[in-house]
CSV table of N, CA and C in Angstrom, one decimal:
chain,number,residue,atom,x,y,z
O,21,MET,N,-52.2,54.0,51.4
O,21,MET,CA,-51.0,53.8,50.6
O,21,MET,C,-51.3,52.8,49.5
O,22,THR,N,-50.8,53.1,48.3
O,22,THR,CA,-51.1,52.3,47.1
O,22,THR,C,-50.1,51.2,47.1
O,23,ARG,N,-50.6,50.0,46.8
O,23,ARG,CA,-49.8,48.8,46.7
O,23,ARG,C,-49.1,48.8,45.4
O,24,VAL,N,-47.8,48.5,45.5
O,24,VAL,CA,-47.0,48.5,44.3
O,24,VAL,C,-47.1,47.1,43.6
O,25,GLN,N,-47.3,47.1,42.3
O,25,GLN,CA,-47.4,45.9,41.6
O,25,GLN,C,-46.1,45.2,41.5
O,26,ASN,N,-46.1,43.9,41.5
O,26,ASN,CA,-44.8,43.2,41.2
O,26,ASN,C,-44.7,43.0,39.7
O,27,HIS,N,-43.5,42.6,39.3
O,27,HIS,CA,-43.2,42.5,37.8
O,27,HIS,C,-44.2,41.6,37.1
O,28,TYR,N,-44.6,40.5,37.7
O,28,TYR,CA,-45.6,39.6,37.1
O,28,TYR,C,-46.9,40.3,36.9
O,29,GLU,N,-47.3,41.1,37.8
O,29,GLU,CA,-48.6,41.8,37.7
O,29,GLU,C,-48.5,42.9,36.7
O,30,VAL,N,-47.3,43.6,36.6
O,30,VAL,CA,-47.1,44.6,35.6
O,30,VAL,C,-47.3,44.0,34.2
O,31,LEU,N,-46.7,42.8,34.0
O,31,LEU,CA,-46.8,42.2,32.6
O,31,LEU,C,-48.1,41.3,32.5
O,32,GLN,N,-48.9,41.3,33.5
O,32,GLN,CA,-50.2,40.6,33.5
O,32,GLN,C,-50.0,39.1,33.2
O,33,ILE,N,-49.0,38.4,33.9
O,33,ILE,CA,-48.7,37.0,33.7
O,33,ILE,C,-48.6,36.3,35.0
O,34,SER,N,-48.6,35.0,35.0
O,34,SER,CA,-48.5,34.3,36.2
O,34,SER,C,-47.0,34.1,36.5
O,35,THR,N,-46.7,33.7,37.8
O,35,THR,CA,-45.3,33.5,38.2
O,35,THR,C,-44.7,32.3,37.5
O,36,ALA,N,-45.6,31.4,36.9
O,36,ALA,CA,-45.1,30.2,36.2
O,36,ALA,C,-45.0,30.5,34.7
O,37,ALA,N,-45.1,31.7,34.3
O,37,ALA,CA,-45.0,32.0,32.8
O,37,ALA,C,-43.7,31.6,32.2
O,38,THR,N,-43.8,31.1,31.0
O,38,THR,CA,-42.6,30.7,30.3
O,38,THR,C,-41.9,31.9,29.7
O,39,ASP,N,-40.7,31.7,29.2
O,39,ASP,CA,-40.0,32.8,28.5
O,39,ASP,C,-40.8,33.4,27.3
O,40,VAL,N,-41.4,32.5,26.6
O,40,VAL,CA,-42.2,32.9,25.4
O,40,VAL,C,-43.4,33.7,25.9
O,41,GLU,N,-44.0,33.3,27.0
O,41,GLU,CA,-45.2,34.0,27.5
O,41,GLU,C,-44.8,35.4,28.0
O,42,ILE,N,-43.6,35.5,28.6
O,42,ILE,CA,-43.1,36.8,29.1
O,42,ILE,C,-42.9,37.7,28.0
O,43,ARG,N,-42.2,37.2,27.0
O,43,ARG,CA,-41.9,38.1,25.8
O,43,ARG,C,-43.1,38.5,25.1
O,44,LYS,N,-44.1,37.6,24.9
O,44,LYS,CA,-45.3,37.9,24.2
O,44,LYS,C,-46.1,39.0,25.0
O,45,ALA,N,-46.2,38.8,26.3
O,45,ALA,CA,-46.9,39.8,27.1
O,45,ALA,C,-46.3,41.1,27.1
O,46,TYR,N,-45.0,41.2,27.2
O,46,TYR,CA,-44.2,42.4,27.1
O,46,TYR,C,-44.5,43.1,25.8
O,47,HIS,N,-44.4,42.4,24.7
O,47,HIS,CA,-44.5,43.1,23.4
O,47,HIS,C,-45.9,43.6,23.1
O,48,ASN,N,-46.9,42.8,23.6
O,48,ASN,CA,-48.3,43.3,23.4
O,48,ASN,C,-48.6,44.5,24.3
O,49,LEU,N,-48.1,44.5,25.5
O,49,LEU,CA,-48.3,45.6,26.4
O,49,LEU,C,-47.5,46.8,26.0
O,50,ALA,N,-46.3,46.6,25.5
O,50,ALA,CA,-45.4,47.7,25.1
O,50,ALA,C,-46.1,48.4,23.9
O,51,LYS,N,-46.6,47.7,23.0
O,51,LYS,CA,-47.3,48.3,21.8
O,51,LYS,C,-48.5,49.1,22.3
O,52,GLN,N,-49.3,48.5,23.3
O,52,GLN,CA,-50.5,49.2,23.8
O,52,GLN,C,-50.1,50.4,24.6
O,53,HIS,N,-49.1,50.4,25.3
O,53,HIS,CA,-48.8,51.5,26.2
O,53,HIS,C,-47.6,52.4,25.8
O,54,HIS,N,-47.1,52.2,24.6
O,54,HIS,CA,-45.9,53.1,24.2
O,54,HIS,C,-46.4,54.5,24.1
O,55,PRO,N,-45.7,55.5,24.7
O,55,PRO,CA,-46.1,56.9,24.7
O,55,PRO,C,-46.4,57.4,23.3
O,56,ASP,N,-45.7,57.0,22.3
O,56,ASP,CA,-46.0,57.5,20.9
O,56,ASP,C,-47.3,56.9,20.4
O,57,LYS,N,-47.8,55.8,20.9
O,57,LYS,CA,-49.0,55.2,20.4
O,57,LYS,C,-50.2,55.4,21.2
O,58,SER,N,-50.0,55.5,22.6
O,58,SER,CA,-51.1,55.6,23.5
O,58,SER,C,-51.6,57.0,23.9
O,59,VAL,N,-50.8,58.0,23.5
O,59,VAL,CA,-51.1,59.3,23.9
O,59,VAL,C,-51.5,60.1,22.6
O,60,ALA,N,-52.6,60.8,22.6
O,60,ALA,CA,-53.0,61.6,21.5
O,60,ALA,C,-52.0,62.7,21.3
O,61,LEU,N,-51.9,63.1,20.1
O,61,LEU,CA,-50.9,64.2,19.8
O,61,LEU,C,-51.2,65.5,20.4
O,62,ASP,N,-52.4,65.8,20.8
O,62,ASP,CA,-52.8,67.1,21.3
O,62,ASP,C,-53.0,67.0,22.9
O,63,THR,N,-52.4,66.0,23.5
O,63,THR,CA,-52.6,65.9,25.0
O,63,THR,C,-51.5,66.7,25.7
O,64,LEU,N,-51.8,66.8,27.0
O,64,LEU,CA,-50.8,67.6,27.8
O,64,LEU,C,-49.6,66.8,28.1
O,65,PRO,N,-48.5,67.5,28.4
O,65,PRO,CA,-47.2,66.8,28.7
O,65,PRO,C,-47.4,65.8,29.9
O,66,SER,N,-48.3,66.1,30.8
O,66,SER,CA,-48.5,65.2,32.0
O,66,SER,C,-49.0,63.8,31.5
O,67,SER,N,-49.8,63.8,30.4
O,67,SER,CA,-50.3,62.5,29.9
O,67,SER,C,-49.1,61.7,29.3
O,68,VAL,N,-48.2,62.5,28.6
O,68,VAL,CA,-47.0,61.8,28.1
O,68,VAL,C,-46.2,61.3,29.2
O,69,THR,N,-46.0,62.0,30.3
O,69,THR,CA,-45.3,61.6,31.5
O,69,THR,C,-45.9,60.3,32.1
O,70,GLN,N,-47.2,60.3,32.2
O,70,GLN,CA,-47.8,59.1,32.8
O,70,GLN,C,-47.7,57.9,31.8
O,71,ALA,N,-47.8,58.1,30.5
O,71,ALA,CA,-47.6,57.0,29.6
O,71,ALA,C,-46.2,56.5,29.6
O,72,THR,N,-45.3,57.4,29.7
O,72,THR,CA,-43.9,57.1,29.8
O,72,THR,C,-43.6,56.3,31.0
O,73,SER,N,-44.2,56.6,32.1
O,73,SER,CA,-44.0,55.9,33.4
O,73,SER,C,-44.5,54.5,33.3
O,74,VAL,N,-45.7,54.3,32.7
O,74,VAL,CA,-46.2,52.9,32.5
O,74,VAL,C,-45.3,52.1,31.6
O,75,PHE,N,-44.8,52.7,30.6
O,75,PHE,CA,-43.9,52.1,29.6
O,75,PHE,C,-42.6,51.7,30.3
O,76,LEU,N,-42.1,52.6,31.1
O,76,LEU,CA,-40.8,52.2,31.9
O,76,LEU,C,-41.0,51.1,32.8
O,77,ASP,N,-42.2,51.0,33.5
O,77,ASP,CA,-42.5,49.9,34.4
O,77,ASP,C,-42.5,48.6,33.6
O,78,LEU,N,-43.1,48.6,32.4
O,78,LEU,CA,-43.1,47.4,31.6
O,78,LEU,C,-41.7,47.0,31.2
O,79,GLN,N,-40.8,48.0,30.8
O,79,GLN,CA,-39.4,47.7,30.5
O,79,GLN,C,-38.7,47.1,31.6
O,80,ILE,N,-38.8,47.7,32.8
O,80,ILE,CA,-38.1,47.2,34.0
O,80,ILE,C,-38.5,45.7,34.3
O,81,ALA,N,-39.8,45.5,34.3
O,81,ALA,CA,-40.4,44.1,34.6
O,81,ALA,C,-39.8,43.1,33.6
O,82,PHE,N,-39.9,43.5,32.3
O,82,PHE,CA,-39.4,42.6,31.2
O,82,PHE,C,-37.9,42.3,31.4
O,83,ASN,N,-37.1,43.3,31.6
O,83,ASN,CA,-35.7,43.2,31.7
O,83,ASN,C,-35.3,42.3,32.9
O,84,ILE,N,-36.0,42.3,34.0
O,84,ILE,CA,-35.8,41.4,35.1
O,84,ILE,C,-36.2,40.0,34.8
O,85,LEU,N,-37.4,39.8,34.3
O,85,LEU,CA,-38.0,38.5,34.1
O,85,LEU,C,-37.5,37.8,32.9
O,86,LYS,N,-36.9,38.4,31.9
O,86,LYS,CA,-36.4,37.7,30.8
O,86,LYS,C,-35.0,37.2,31.0
O,87,THR,N,-34.3,37.6,32.1
O,87,THR,CA,-33.0,37.2,32.4
O,87,THR,C,-33.1,36.1,33.5
O,88,PRO,N,-32.7,34.9,33.2
O,88,PRO,CA,-32.9,33.8,34.2
O,88,PRO,C,-32.3,34.0,35.6
O,89,ASP,N,-31.1,34.5,35.7
O,89,ASP,CA,-30.5,34.8,37.0
O,89,ASP,C,-31.2,35.9,37.7
O,90,LEU,N,-31.6,37.0,37.0
O,90,LEU,CA,-32.3,38.0,37.7
O,90,LEU,C,-33.7,37.6,38.1
O,91,ARG,N,-34.3,36.8,37.3
O,91,ARG,CA,-35.7,36.3,37.6
O,91,ARG,C,-35.6,35.4,38.8
O,92,GLN,N,-34.7,34.5,38.9
O,92,GLN,CA,-34.5,33.6,40.1
O,92,GLN,C,-34.3,34.5,41.4
O,93,GLN,N,-33.5,35.5,41.3
O,93,GLN,CA,-33.2,36.4,42.4
O,93,GLN,C,-34.5,37.1,42.8
O,94,TYR,N,-35.2,37.6,41.8
O,94,TYR,CA,-36.5,38.3,42.0
O,94,TYR,C,-37.5,37.4,42.7
O,95,ASP,N,-37.6,36.2,42.1
O,95,ASP,CA,-38.6,35.2,42.7
O,95,ASP,C,-38.3,34.9,44.1
O,96,ARG,N,-37.0,34.7,44.5
O,96,ARG,CA,-36.6,34.5,45.9
O,96,ARG,C,-37.0,35.7,46.8
O,97,GLN,N,-36.8,36.9,46.3
O,97,GLN,CA,-37.2,38.1,47.1
O,97,GLN,C,-38.7,38.2,47.2
O,98,LEU,N,-39.4,37.8,46.1
O,98,LEU,CA,-40.9,37.9,46.1
O,98,LEU,C,-41.4,36.9,47.1
O,99,ALA,N,-40.9,35.7,47.1
O,99,ALA,CA,-41.3,34.6,48.1
O,99,ALA,C,-41.0,35.0,49.5
O,100,SER,N,-39.9,35.7,49.7
O,100,SER,CA,-39.6,36.1,51.1
O,100,SER,C,-40.3,37.3,51.6
O,101,GLY,N,-41.0,38.0,50.6
O,101,GLY,CA,-41.7,39.2,51.0
O,101,GLY,C,-40.8,40.5,51.1
O,102,ARG,N,-39.6,40.4,50.6
O,102,ARG,CA,-38.7,41.6,50.7
O,102,ARG,C,-38.2,41.9,49.3
O,103,ILE,N,-39.1,42.6,48.5
O,103,ILE,CA,-38.8,43.1,47.2
O,103,ILE,C,-38.1,44.4,47.3
O,104,GLU,N,-37.0,44.5,46.6
O,104,GLU,CA,-36.3,45.8,46.6
O,104,GLU,C,-36.9,46.6,45.4
O,105,LEU,N,-37.6,47.7,45.7
O,105,LEU,CA,-38.3,48.4,44.6
O,105,LEU,C,-37.4,49.2,43.7
O,106,ALA,N,-36.2,49.6,44.2
O,106,ALA,CA,-35.3,50.3,43.4
O,106,ALA,C,-34.4,49.4,42.6
O,107,LEU,N,-34.9,48.9,41.5
O,107,LEU,CA,-34.2,47.9,40.7
O,107,LEU,C,-33.4,48.6,39.6
O,108,CYS,N,-33.6,49.9,39.5
O,108,CYS,CA,-32.8,50.7,38.5
O,108,CYS,C,-32.7,52.1,39.0
O,109,ASP,N,-31.9,52.9,38.3
O,109,ASP,CA,-31.7,54.3,38.7
O,109,ASP,C,-33.0,55.0,38.5
O,110,VAL,N,-33.3,56.0,39.3
O,110,VAL,CA,-34.5,56.8,39.2
O,110,VAL,C,-34.4,57.7,38.0
O,111,VAL,N,-35.4,57.8,37.3
O,111,VAL,CA,-35.5,58.7,36.1
O,111,VAL,C,-36.4,59.8,36.5
O,112,ASP,N,-36.0,61.0,36.4
O,112,ASP,CA,-36.9,62.2,36.7
O,112,ASP,C,-37.4,62.6,35.4
O,113,LEU,N,-38.7,62.3,35.1
O,113,LEU,CA,-39.3,62.6,33.8
O,113,LEU,C,-39.5,64.1,33.6
O,114,GLU,N,-39.5,64.8,34.7
O,114,GLU,CA,-39.7,66.3,34.6
O,114,GLU,C,-38.5,67.0,34.0
O,115,ASP,N,-37.3,66.3,34.1
O,115,ASP,CA,-36.1,66.9,33.6
O,115,ASP,C,-35.9,66.6,32.1
O,116,MET,N,-36.7,65.7,31.6
O,116,MET,CA,-36.5,65.3,30.2
O,116,MET,C,-37.0,66.4,29.3
O,117,GLN,N,-36.3,66.5,28.2
O,117,GLN,CA,-36.6,67.5,27.1
O,117,GLN,C,-37.5,66.8,26.1
O,118,TYR,N,-38.6,67.5,25.8
O,118,TYR,CA,-39.6,67.0,24.8
O,118,TYR,C,-39.5,67.9,23.6
O,119,GLU,N,-39.5,67.3,22.5
O,119,GLU,CA,-39.3,68.0,21.2
O,119,GLU,C,-40.5,67.8,20.3
O,120,MET,N,-41.1,68.8,19.9
O,120,MET,CA,-42.3,68.7,19.0
O,120,MET,C,-41.8,68.4,17.6
O,121,LYS,N,-42.4,67.3,17.0
O,121,LYS,CA,-42.1,67.0,15.6
O,121,LYS,C,-43.4,66.7,14.9
O,122,ASP,N,-43.5,67.3,13.7
O,122,ASP,CA,-44.7,67.1,12.9
O,122,ASP,C,-46.0,67.2,13.7
O,123,GLY,N,-46.1,68.2,14.5
O,123,GLY,CA,-47.3,68.6,15.3
O,123,GLY,C,-47.6,67.7,16.5
O,124,GLY,N,-46.6,66.8,16.9
O,124,GLY,CA,-46.8,65.9,18.0
O,124,GLY,C,-45.6,65.8,18.8
O,125,TRP,N,-45.6,65.0,19.8
O,125,TRP,CA,-44.5,64.9,20.7
O,125,TRP,C,-43.4,64.0,20.1
């Protein structure tokens, strides 16, 4: 069974990271992993799906950690060892419509 990364691991920061460090890490990783930037135009839709999944993980982690109340709640759950993995609605990427524009996705 694959271990699920916690939000700090997703953003590659320590649990003591400041708000500025969280924001900086998110923006750097989002630029690096954005599906429009990280996937070549001639790749298969599965590559787009994987890149989108990584990008969504980054967004979820950032949205939790940037909000003080949510971060405190998350930290308490992390410390107690009972993290709820379903922090947002499930998105089925297979149901998404992809539209070709200018020779790319």
